[in-house]
Coordinates of C-alpha atoms in Angstrom, one line a residue:
M16 CA -2.7 1.1 -1.6
Q17 CA -5.8 0.9 -3.8
Q18 CA -8.6 -1.4 -2.6
I19 CA -12.0 -2.2 -4.2
D20 CA -14.8 -4.1 -2.5
L21 CA -17.0 -5.8 -5.2
V22 CA -20.3 -6.3 -3.4
R23 CA -23.4 -8.0 -4.8
H24 CA -26.8 -6.4 -4.3
G25 CA -29.4 -7.8 -1.9
P26 CA -32.2 -10.3 -2.7
V27 CA -34.6 -9.3 -5.4
A28 CA -38.4 -9.3 -5.3
G29 CA -39.5 -11.9 -7.8
P30 CA -39.6 -15.6 -8.6
A31 CA -36.5 -17.5 -9.7
A32 CA -35.5 -16.2 -13.1
L33 CA -32.6 -14.7 -15.1
Y34 CA -32.7 -11.1 -14.1
G35 CA -30.4 -9.2 -16.4
W36 CA -31.4 -5.8 -17.7
T37 CA -34.9 -6.0 -16.1
D38 CA -34.9 -3.3 -13.4
V39 CA -36.3 -5.6 -10.7
A40 CA -36.8 -4.2 -7.2
L41 CA -35.1 -5.4 -4.0
Q42 CA -37.1 -7.5 -1.5
Q43 CA -36.3 -4.9 1.1
S44 CA -35.3 -1.3 0.7
A45 CA -32.4 -1.8 3.2
P46 CA -31.3 -5.5 2.8
A47 CA -30.1 -6.9 6.1
C48 CA -27.2 -8.7 4.3
L49 CA -25.7 -5.3 3.5
D50 CA -25.9 -3.9 7.1
W51 CA -22.2 -4.5 7.5
L52 CA -21.5 -1.7 4.9
N53 CA -22.7 0.9 7.5
K54 CA -19.5 0.2 9.5
Q55 CA -17.1 0.7 6.5
N56 CA -15.4 3.8 5.3
Y57 CA -14.9 4.4 1.6
Q58 CA -13.5 7.2 -0.6
Q59 CA -15.5 6.1 -3.7
V60 CA -18.9 4.5 -4.3
L61 CA -19.8 3.2 -7.7
S62 CA -22.8 1.3 -8.9
S63 CA -24.7 -0.3 -11.8
P64 CA -27.7 1.9 -12.8
L65 CA -30.2 -0.8 -12.0
Q66 CA -32.1 -0.1 -8.8
R67 CA -31.2 -3.4 -7.1
C68 CA -27.6 -2.1 -6.9
R69 CA -28.1 1.7 -7.2
L70 CA -30.5 2.2 -4.2
S71 CA -28.0 0.6 -1.7
A72 CA -25.1 2.5 -3.3
E73 CA -27.1 5.7 -3.0
A74 CA -27.6 5.1 0.7
Q75 CA -23.9 4.5 1.3
A76 CA -22.8 7.5 -0.8
Q77 CA -25.2 9.7 1.2
R78 CA -23.9 8.3 4.5
L79 CA -20.3 9.0 3.4
Q80 CA -21.1 12.3 1.7
L81 CA -19.7 11.1 -1.6
L82 CA -20.8 11.6 -5.1
L83 CA -22.2 8.3 -6.5
V84 CA -20.6 7.1 -9.8
V85 CA -23.1 5.2 -12.0
E86 CA -21.7 3.0 -14.7
P87 CA -24.2 1.7 -17.3
D88 CA -21.7 -0.9 -18.6
F89 CA -21.7 -2.6 -15.2
K90 CA -25.3 -3.8 -15.8
E91 CA -25.9 -7.5 -15.6
M92 CA -25.9 -9.6 -18.9
N93 CA -28.8 -8.9 -21.2
F94 CA -30.7 -12.1 -21.4
G95 CA -33.1 -10.9 -24.1
R96 CA -36.4 -12.8 -24.3
W97 CA -35.4 -14.9 -21.3
D98 CA -34.9 -11.9 -19.1
S99 CA -37.1 -12.0 -15.9
V100 CA -39.2 -14.9 -17.2
P101 CA -39.7 -17.4 -14.3
F102 CA -37.9 -20.7 -14.7
D103 CA -40.2 -23.3 -16.1
E104 CA -39.1 -26.8 -17.1
Q105 CA -42.2 -27.1 -19.4
S106 CA -41.3 -24.0 -21.3
P107 CA -40.2 -24.4 -25.0
D108 CA -37.2 -22.3 -24.1
W109 CA -36.0 -24.6 -21.4
P110 CA -33.7 -26.9 -23.5
A111 CA -32.0 -23.8 -25.0
Q112 CA -31.6 -22.3 -21.5
Q113 CA -30.0 -25.6 -20.3
D114 CA -27.6 -25.5 -23.3
F115 CA -26.7 -21.9 -22.4
W116 CA -25.9 -22.8 -18.8
Q117 CA -23.7 -25.6 -20.0
Q118 CA -22.0 -23.7 -22.9
P119 CA -22.5 -20.0 -22.2
F120 CA -20.0 -18.9 -24.9
A121 CA -21.7 -21.0 -27.6
I122 CA -25.3 -19.9 -27.0
T123 CA -26.6 -16.3 -27.2
P124 CA -30.0 -15.6 -25.5
P125 CA -32.6 -14.7 -28.1
A126 CA -32.6 -10.9 -28.6
G127 CA -29.9 -10.7 -25.9
E128 CA -26.2 -10.2 -25.9
S129 CA -23.5 -12.8 -26.2
L130 CA -21.2 -13.6 -23.3
T131 CA -18.3 -12.2 -25.3
E132 CA -20.1 -8.9 -25.7
F133 CA -21.0 -8.9 -22.0
Q134 CA -17.4 -9.6 -21.1
Q135 CA -16.0 -6.9 -23.3
R136 CA -18.2 -4.1 -21.9
V137 CA -17.6 -5.1 -18.3
L138 CA -13.8 -5.3 -18.7
Q139 CA -13.7 -2.0 -20.6
A140 CA -15.7 -0.4 -17.7
F141 CA -13.2 -1.9 -15.3
E142 CA -10.3 -0.4 -17.1
R143 CA -12.0 3.1 -17.0
H144 CA -12.8 3.0 -13.3
S145 CA -9.9 1.1 -11.8
Q146 CA -7.3 3.8 -12.7
Y147 CA -5.0 4.0 -9.7
Q148 CA -6.2 6.0 -6.8
S149 CA -5.2 5.5 -3.2
G150 CA -7.9 4.5 -0.9
R151 CA -11.0 2.2 -0.6
A152 CA -13.8 1.9 -3.1
L153 CA -17.2 0.3 -2.8
W154 CA -18.7 -1.1 -6.1
L155 CA -22.3 -2.4 -5.9
L156 CA -22.6 -4.8 -8.7
H157 CA -24.3 -7.9 -10.1
G158 CA -23.3 -11.5 -9.6
G159 CA -22.4 -12.0 -13.3
V160 CA -20.3 -8.9 -13.4
I161 CA -18.3 -9.9 -10.3
R162 CA -17.7 -13.4 -11.8
L163 CA -16.3 -11.9 -15.0
L164 CA -14.1 -9.4 -13.1
L165 CA -12.6 -12.1 -10.8
A166 CA -12.0 -14.5 -13.7
H167 CA -10.1 -11.7 -15.5
L168 CA -8.0 -10.8 -12.5
L169 CA -7.2 -14.5 -11.9
H170 CA -6.4 -15.2 -15.6
I171 CA -9.2 -17.8 -15.9
D172 CA -10.2 -18.6 -19.4
L173 CA -14.0 -18.8 -19.2
R174 CA -14.2 -20.8 -22.4
H175 CA -12.4 -23.7 -20.8
S176 CA -13.7 -23.6 -17.2
H177 CA -16.9 -24.0 -15.2
W178 CA -16.2 -20.9 -13.3
L179 CA -19.5 -19.2 -14.3
Q180 CA -21.6 -22.2 -13.4
Q181 CA -19.9 -23.3 -10.2
L182 CA -18.9 -20.1 -8.5
S183 CA -21.6 -18.8 -6.2
I184 CA -21.7 -15.1 -5.5
G185 CA -24.2 -14.7 -2.7
Y186 CA -26.5 -11.7 -2.1
G187 CA -24.6 -9.1 0.0
S188 CA -21.3 -10.9 -0.3
V189 CA -18.0 -9.1 -0.8
S190 CA -15.0 -10.0 -3.0
R191 CA -12.1 -7.8 -2.2
I192 CA -9.2 -6.9 -4.5
S193 CA -6.3 -4.5 -4.1
R194 CA -3.0 -3.4 -5.4
Y195 CA -0.1 -1.7 -3.8
N196 CA 0.6 0.8 -6.5
E197 CA -0.1 1.4 -10.2
Q198 CA 2.6 -1.0 -11.3
S199 CA 1.6 -3.8 -8.9
P200 CA -0.7 -6.7 -10.0
W201 CA -4.2 -6.9 -8.5
Q202 CA -4.4 -9.3 -5.6
V203 CA -7.7 -11.1 -4.7
H204 CA -8.1 -11.2 -0.9
C205 CA -11.4 -13.0 -0.7
I206 CA -14.2 -14.2 -3.0
A207 CA -17.9 -14.0 -2.1
A208 CA -17.3 -13.7 1.6
P209 CA -20.2 -12.8 3.9
G210 CA -20.0 -9.1 4.8
F211 CA -17.7 -8.4 7.7
S212 CA -14.9 -6.0 8.7
F213 CA -11.4 -6.8 7.5
E214 CA -8.3 -6.0 9.4
Q215 CA -6.7 -3.0 7.7
R216 CA -3.0 -3.3 7.1
E217 CA -0.6 -2.2 4.5
L218 CA 0.5 -4.7 1.9
P219 CA 4.2 -5.6 2.0

């Protein structure tokens, strides 16, 4: 059986904003919401290169004596000129940002990437790194990346759903996916669950 825990990083240090490619730091070097990871056993640890994911992944890789795999294409969406700018309803960009949140496929952030481009690079990275290997993997990722991966595995057409706007992926939450073998479809066991230990059992 192959199993991947898609885990979102801890809270970031900064005001409310769209943090995409900005390499914002964590509020705490060891976020309490990720303490549960210290009780888990994995055979692979993978991370976005941005420090809000990478530092926690490095700690787990060191604990488990594993080589950390860093995947640049698992960075969050590039929000261009909106990236890391605090939300401000008086900003001239605010109407365009509201339109983006309502119709993310129709609006591209200025000097950023389109949602289609974001989706393509994330899914290509998923195909590269999800080649079948028996065991458990920990992937430290961003909320937007996890939403795209889950939508893909659940066959949700993001152009005709409110999945991106309505699905909350909390800091330190885990979304678990698995498949029995290389020919089996991916199964989604939980979405954005608070970190905890799952009972280990073989799939039928």
